[in-house]
Coordinates of C-alpha atoms in Angstrom, one line a residue:
Chain A
M1 CA 169.3 -5.0 -244.5
I2 CA 173.0 -4.0 -245.6
H3 CA 174.9 -4.8 -248.9
C4 CA 178.5 -5.6 -249.0
R5 CA 179.2 -2.7 -251.2
D6 CA 177.7 0.0 -248.1
V7 CA 179.7 -2.5 -245.8
Q8 CA 182.8 -2.6 -247.4
A9 CA 182.6 1.7 -248.2
L10 CA 183.1 1.7 -244.8
L11 CA 186.1 -0.5 -243.9
P12 CA 188.3 1.0 -244.0
Q13 CA 187.6 4.4 -241.9
Y14 CA 186.3 1.4 -239.4
V15 CA 190.0 0.1 -239.6
A16 CA 192.5 2.6 -238.9
D17 CA 189.5 4.0 -236.0
G18 CA 190.1 0.9 -234.6
Q19 CA 186.7 -0.1 -234.7
P20 CA 184.6 2.5 -232.7
A21 CA 181.5 2.9 -231.3
G22 CA 178.5 4.1 -233.0
D23 CA 175.1 3.6 -235.1
E24 CA 176.7 2.8 -238.3
Y25 CA 179.3 0.6 -237.0
A26 CA 177.3 -1.4 -234.9
I27 CA 175.5 -2.2 -237.7
V28 CA 179.1 -3.3 -239.4
Q29 CA 179.7 -5.5 -236.8
A30 CA 177.2 -7.1 -237.0
H31 CA 177.4 -7.8 -240.7
L32 CA 181.3 -8.5 -240.2
H33 CA 179.6 -11.6 -238.1
A34 CA 177.4 -12.7 -240.9
C35 CA 179.9 -12.1 -244.0
Q36 CA 182.9 -14.3 -244.6
S37 CA 184.1 -11.7 -247.9
C38 CA 183.7 -8.5 -245.7
M39 CA 186.1 -10.0 -242.4
A40 CA 188.7 -11.1 -245.5
V41 CA 188.6 -7.3 -246.6
V42 CA 189.0 -6.5 -242.8
E43 CA 192.1 -8.5 -242.5
R44 CA 193.6 -6.9 -246.0
L45 CA 192.8 -3.6 -244.2
E46 CA 194.2 -4.1 -241.4
L47 CA 197.3 -5.8 -242.7
V48 CA 197.4 -2.9 -244.5
D49 CA 197.2 -0.2 -242.0
A50 CA 199.2 -2.5 -239.5
G51 CA 202.4 -2.4 -242.2
L52 CA 202.2 1.3 -242.5
S53 CA 202.2 2.1 -239.7
R54 CA 205.8 1.0 -239.3
W55 CA 206.5 3.0 -241.6
P56 CA 210.4 3.3 -241.5
M57 CA 212.1 6.6 -240.8
Q58 CA 215.2 7.2 -242.5
Q59 CA 218.3 8.3 -241.1
P60 CA 219.3 12.0 -242.7
P61 CA 223.0 11.9 -244.1
P62 CA 225.4 12.7 -241.6
G63 CA 226.7 16.2 -240.6
L64 CA 223.6 17.5 -242.6
T65 CA 222.4 20.4 -239.2
E66 CA 226.2 21.4 -239.9
R67 CA 225.4 22.0 -243.5
I68 CA 222.0 23.7 -243.1
M69 CA 222.9 25.9 -240.4
A70 CA 226.2 26.4 -242.9
A71 CA 223.6 27.6 -244.6
I72 CA 221.8 29.9 -242.7
D73 CA 225.3 32.0 -242.5
K74 CA 225.3 32.4 -246.2
E75 CA 221.9 33.8 -246.8
A76 CA 222.2 35.8 -243.2
P77 CA 223.5 39.6 -244.9
V78 CA 220.5 38.9 -247.5
E79 CA 218.3 39.4 -244.6
A80 CA 218.5 42.3 -243.7
W81 CA 218.4 43.7 -247.5
S82 CA 215.5 41.4 -247.9
L83 CA 212.8 44.1 -247.8
F84 CA 213.9 46.0 -250.8
P85 CA 215.9 44.0 -253.1
R86 CA 218.3 45.9 -255.2
S87 CA 216.4 45.4 -258.1
V88 CA 214.1 47.4 -256.4
W89 CA 215.6 49.7 -254.3
L90 CA 218.8 50.8 -256.4
P91 CA 216.1 52.1 -259.6
V92 CA 214.1 53.4 -256.7
L93 CA 217.1 55.5 -255.2
T94 CA 218.9 56.9 -259.3
L95 CA 215.4 58.3 -259.8
L96 CA 215.2 60.5 -256.8
V97 CA 218.7 61.6 -257.4
A98 CA 217.2 62.6 -260.9
L99 CA 213.8 64.3 -259.1
V100 CA 216.8 66.1 -256.9
L101 CA 218.6 67.2 -260.1
A102 CA 215.4 68.1 -261.6
I103 CA 214.5 70.2 -259.3
H104 CA 218.4 71.8 -258.5
L105 CA 218.6 72.7 -262.3
T106 CA 214.7 74.5 -262.6
P107 CA 215.0 78.6 -262.7
S108 CA 213.9 79.0 -258.8
V109 CA 217.1 78.2 -257.8
E110 CA 219.3 79.2 -260.6
P111 CA 222.7 81.2 -258.8
N112 CA 223.2 85.0 -259.3
G113 CA 225.6 85.5 -261.7
A114 CA 226.1 82.0 -263.3
A115 CA 226.7 82.2 -267.1
L116 CA 225.7 79.0 -268.0
Y117 CA 222.0 79.5 -265.9
G118 CA 221.6 82.7 -267.2
Q119 CA 221.2 81.3 -270.7
L120 CA 219.1 78.3 -269.3
S121 CA 216.9 80.8 -268.3
A122 CA 216.7 82.0 -271.6
D123 CA 215.8 79.3 -273.4
P124 CA 213.0 77.2 -271.3
S125 CA 213.4 74.6 -274.2
L126 CA 217.3 74.0 -273.6
L127 CA 215.8 73.9 -269.7
L128 CA 213.4 70.9 -270.2
A129 CA 216.0 69.0 -273.0
L130 CA 219.2 69.5 -270.5
W131 CA 216.6 68.1 -267.6
I132 CA 215.6 65.0 -269.7
G133 CA 218.8 64.7 -271.1
V134 CA 220.2 64.4 -267.2
S135 CA 216.9 62.2 -266.0
M136 CA 217.4 59.9 -268.5
A137 CA 220.5 59.2 -268.4
I138 CA 220.8 59.0 -264.1
S139 CA 218.0 56.9 -264.2
G140 CA 219.8 54.5 -267.0
V141 CA 222.4 54.1 -265.4
G142 CA 220.9 53.0 -262.6
L143 CA 218.7 50.1 -264.3
T144 CA 221.6 48.9 -265.8
L145 CA 223.2 48.2 -263.3
A146 CA 219.8 46.8 -261.1
L147 CA 220.0 44.8 -264.5
V148 CA 223.5 43.9 -264.3
H149 CA 224.4 42.9 -260.5
G150 CA 220.5 42.9 -259.4
R151 CA 217.8 40.6 -260.0
L152 CA 214.3 39.9 -259.7
P153 CA 213.0 39.5 -255.7
D154 CA 211.9 35.6 -256.2
E155 CA 209.6 33.6 -254.6
E156 CA 211.1 33.2 -251.8
E157 CA 211.9 36.9 -251.7
M158 CA 208.4 37.6 -252.8
D159 CA 206.8 35.8 -249.5
H160 CA 209.2 37.4 -246.7
L161 CA 207.8 40.6 -248.3
R162 CA 204.4 39.4 -248.2
H163 CA 204.6 38.5 -244.6
R164 CA 206.9 41.2 -243.5
L165 CA 204.2 43.6 -244.9
S166 CA 201.3 41.7 -243.1
D167 CA 203.3 41.3 -240.1
T168 CA 203.6 45.5 -239.7
A169 CA 199.7 45.3 -240.8
H170 CA 198.9 42.7 -237.6
R171 CA 200.9 45.4 -236.1
L172 CA 199.9 48.3 -236.9
R173 CA 196.3 46.9 -236.0
R174 CA 197.0 45.8 -233.0
L175 CA 197.8 49.3 -232.0
A176 CA 195.3 50.9 -233.4
G177 CA 193.4 48.6 -231.3
Q178 CA 195.0 49.7 -227.6
Chain B
M1 CA 198.5 24.0 -228.2
N2 CA 200.8 21.9 -226.1
D3 CA 203.7 21.7 -228.3
P4 CA 207.0 20.5 -227.5
L5 CA 208.9 22.3 -229.6
A6 CA 208.2 25.6 -227.9
E7 CA 210.2 26.5 -226.0
L8 CA 213.1 26.0 -228.4
V9 CA 210.9 27.7 -231.2
Q10 CA 211.1 30.8 -229.4
R11 CA 214.6 31.1 -228.6
A12 CA 215.3 29.8 -232.0
Q13 CA 213.3 33.3 -232.8
E14 CA 214.9 35.6 -229.7
G15 CA 218.2 34.8 -232.1
D16 CA 220.1 31.7 -230.3
R17 CA 221.6 29.6 -232.6
V18 CA 222.7 26.5 -230.3
A19 CA 218.3 26.6 -230.0
L20 CA 217.6 27.2 -234.1
A21 CA 220.8 24.1 -234.2
E22 CA 218.9 22.3 -232.0
L23 CA 215.4 22.8 -233.8
I24 CA 216.7 21.2 -236.8
R25 CA 218.3 18.5 -235.6
E26 CA 214.9 17.4 -234.1
T27 CA 213.2 17.9 -237.0
Q28 CA 215.0 16.9 -239.9
G29 CA 214.3 13.8 -240.1
R30 CA 210.8 14.3 -241.1
V31 CA 211.2 16.8 -243.4
Y32 CA 214.3 14.3 -245.0
N33 CA 211.8 11.3 -244.5
L34 CA 208.8 13.6 -246.7
A35 CA 211.3 14.7 -249.4
Y36 CA 212.5 11.5 -250.3
R37 CA 209.4 10.1 -250.6
I38 CA 207.9 12.5 -252.5
L39 CA 211.0 13.2 -254.2
G40 CA 212.0 9.3 -254.6
N41 CA 216.0 10.1 -254.9
T42 CA 218.7 11.1 -251.2
Q43 CA 220.7 13.7 -253.1
E44 CA 217.3 15.4 -254.0
A45 CA 216.2 14.7 -250.5
E46 CA 218.9 16.4 -249.0
D47 CA 219.5 19.6 -251.5
L48 CA 215.7 20.3 -250.0
T49 CA 216.0 19.6 -246.5
Q50 CA 218.6 22.6 -246.8
E51 CA 216.2 24.4 -248.9
V52 CA 213.0 24.4 -246.3
F53 CA 215.4 25.0 -243.2
V54 CA 216.7 28.3 -244.6
R55 CA 213.6 28.7 -245.7
M56 CA 212.0 28.4 -242.2
W57 CA 215.0 30.5 -240.8
R58 CA 214.0 32.7 -243.0
A59 CA 209.8 32.7 -242.0
L60 CA 210.2 31.5 -237.9
P61 CA 210.3 35.5 -237.1
H62 CA 206.6 35.6 -238.3
F63 CA 205.5 32.2 -236.9
R64 CA 203.2 32.8 -234.2
G65 CA 202.3 29.5 -232.8
D66 CA 198.8 29.4 -234.6
S67 CA 199.5 26.2 -235.2
K68 CA 201.9 23.7 -234.0
F69 CA 205.4 24.1 -235.2
T70 CA 205.7 20.7 -237.0
T71 CA 202.4 21.1 -238.4
W72 CA 203.9 25.0 -240.2
L73 CA 206.9 23.3 -240.4
H74 CA 205.2 20.5 -242.9
T75 CA 203.5 22.7 -244.7
I76 CA 206.4 24.7 -245.8
T77 CA 208.2 21.4 -246.5
T78 CA 205.4 19.7 -248.9
N79 CA 205.3 23.1 -251.2
A80 CA 208.5 23.4 -251.6
C81 CA 208.6 19.3 -252.5
L82 CA 205.8 20.1 -254.5
N83 CA 207.1 23.6 -256.0
R84 CA 210.8 20.8 -256.2
K85 CA 208.6 18.1 -258.2
R86 CA 207.3 20.3 -260.7
S87 CA 210.3 22.0 -261.9
L88 CA 212.5 19.0 -262.3
R89 CA 209.2 17.4 -263.9
R90 CA 209.6 20.6 -266.6
Q91 CA 213.7 20.0 -266.5
L92 CA 213.1 16.2 -267.3
D93 CA 209.9 17.2 -270.2
K94 CA 212.5 19.6 -271.7
Q95 CA 215.0 16.6 -271.6
F96 CA 214.0 13.8 -272.5
D97 CA 210.5 14.3 -274.0
A98 CA 208.5 12.2 -271.4
T99 CA 206.3 12.9 -269.2
D100 CA 206.4 9.4 -266.5
M101 CA 210.8 9.9 -266.2
L102 CA 210.2 11.4 -263.3
E103 CA 207.3 8.2 -261.7
M104 CA 210.6 6.2 -262.4
L105 CA 212.3 8.2 -259.8
P106 CA 211.4 6.6 -256.7
S107 CA 212.3 2.9 -257.9
S108 CA 215.2 4.0 -259.6
E109 CA 216.9 3.4 -255.8
K110 CA 216.2 1.2 -253.3
G111 CA 214.1 3.0 -251.0
P112 CA 214.1 2.9 -247.1
A113 CA 211.6 0.4 -247.3
H114 CA 214.1 -2.2 -249.1
D115 CA 216.5 -1.2 -246.0
A116 CA 214.2 -1.8 -243.5
L117 CA 212.6 -5.1 -245.3
I118 CA 212.9 -8.4 -246.4
Q119 CA 211.4 -10.1 -249.3
D120 CA 208.1 -10.5 -247.9
E121 CA 204.3 -9.2 -248.4
K122 CA 205.2 -5.8 -246.5
T123 CA 208.0 -5.5 -249.4
R124 CA 205.5 -5.9 -251.6
L125 CA 203.1 -3.2 -249.2
W126 CA 206.2 -0.6 -250.3
E127 CA 205.8 -1.4 -253.6
M128 CA 202.4 -1.1 -253.8
V129 CA 202.3 2.6 -252.2
E130 CA 204.9 3.5 -254.6
R131 CA 202.8 3.1 -257.5
L132 CA 199.6 4.5 -255.9
P133 CA 198.7 8.4 -257.6
E134 CA 200.9 10.8 -256.0
K135 CA 197.9 13.0 -253.5
Y136 CA 197.6 9.4 -251.9
R137 CA 201.4 8.5 -251.6
L138 CA 201.0 12.1 -249.7
V139 CA 198.4 11.4 -247.1
L140 CA 199.9 8.1 -246.7
T141 CA 203.2 9.6 -245.9
L142 CA 202.1 12.3 -243.4
F143 CA 199.5 10.2 -241.7
Y144 CA 201.7 6.4 -241.3
Q145 CA 204.9 8.2 -241.3
Q146 CA 204.8 11.9 -239.6
Q147 CA 202.1 10.6 -237.6
L148 CA 199.9 13.7 -238.3
S149 CA 196.2 13.8 -237.2
Y150 CA 193.8 14.0 -240.3
Q151 CA 193.2 17.6 -239.0
E152 CA 197.6 18.6 -239.1
I153 CA 197.1 17.5 -242.8
A154 CA 194.0 19.2 -244.2
H155 CA 196.2 22.0 -243.0
V156 CA 199.1 21.0 -244.4
L157 CA 197.4 20.2 -247.5
T158 CA 194.7 23.3 -247.5
L159 CA 192.0 20.6 -248.6
P160 CA 188.9 20.1 -246.5
L161 CA 188.8 16.8 -243.4
G162 CA 186.7 15.2 -245.7
T163 CA 188.4 15.2 -248.6
V164 CA 191.5 14.4 -246.2
K165 CA 190.1 11.6 -244.8
A166 CA 189.0 10.2 -248.3
H167 CA 192.2 10.7 -249.7
L168 CA 193.5 7.7 -247.1
N169 CA 190.4 5.2 -246.9
R170 CA 191.2 5.6 -250.7
A171 CA 194.1 4.9 -250.0
R172 CA 194.1 1.7 -247.4
N173 CA 191.2 0.5 -250.1
A174 CA 193.8 -0.2 -253.2
L175 CA 196.9 -1.8 -251.0
A176 CA 194.3 -4.7 -249.4
A177 CA 192.9 -4.7 -253.5
S178 CA 196.1 -4.7 -254.7
L179 CA 197.2 -7.4 -251.5
E180 CA 194.5 -9.5 -253.0
K181 CA 195.2 -9.3 -256.9
V182 CA 198.9 -10.6 -255.3
G183 CA 197.2 -13.8 -253.2
I184 CA 197.9 -12.4 -250.0
R185 CA 194.2 -13.2 -247.8

């Protein structure tokens, strides 16, 4: 003997699936023939299902496609740089410049006859101070520019970056497979 | 997988602007209606629709057709809507120190149901839907309005199939019980 509570737990699916066949549903059907209160639940569920199935769609505002296309066009130049946002490449670039200059200032590349380089090679602590000073100044300029003109990558850019990385990994895996 | 939009998607991926515009025109209604149903405000829905399609365009080169295009688009839309709703809620909390203000938004504007239906039991049904918890409204919208399958909803919401069916059944039961309370049948 099946109880109304057990039957009613099955009824939403029973109504939504269009009274499907199956042992479980055969028991439900038999119960419904004999139970008016469960039948009333079925009728209410059918009303709900029919009402929801006619869920009206609201028309989007006119000109929406054109506005979306304009927004996409505005985004287009960003696409080329989105793998390396400015906030990433600007400090990296300035650090690279600082590194190249620091290497250039070492005694091993000292030009013959230059008084300043002669003095620097004679005094290693002065060379070190100059190296640190130049590196920090250039990095500072880079970071300031990045903070003023750049910004941290937002969620979308990070998503995009992740997509690109996973796409690249996927292609590499495919290449490795071949 | 038989996706009626597959050809448009492929052309848009190849950089065909006409195909991209056509793809947007074909699918913007779904995005707009889902956004409206979640956010409850036409202006918010329009802004979000625009944002969703910009996101879609950025990610389009990486869409490989593992799911139907509309399922993928629904995932982007649902995530964007829920993020926007969370951020609106934070703003409202800051401004009014009231967590339930956002829940009032849907009823502040006459929705599609109000436009389309006269004051009868169907209208009552829409009002009852508005009062359901968000997770139930979301699955109802995806199933009945957007006509996604159980499987597609599970994919969009990253929920187990059983949970999707359980949410839908609880929502239907809650609505049927509400109809009984107001004396319908």
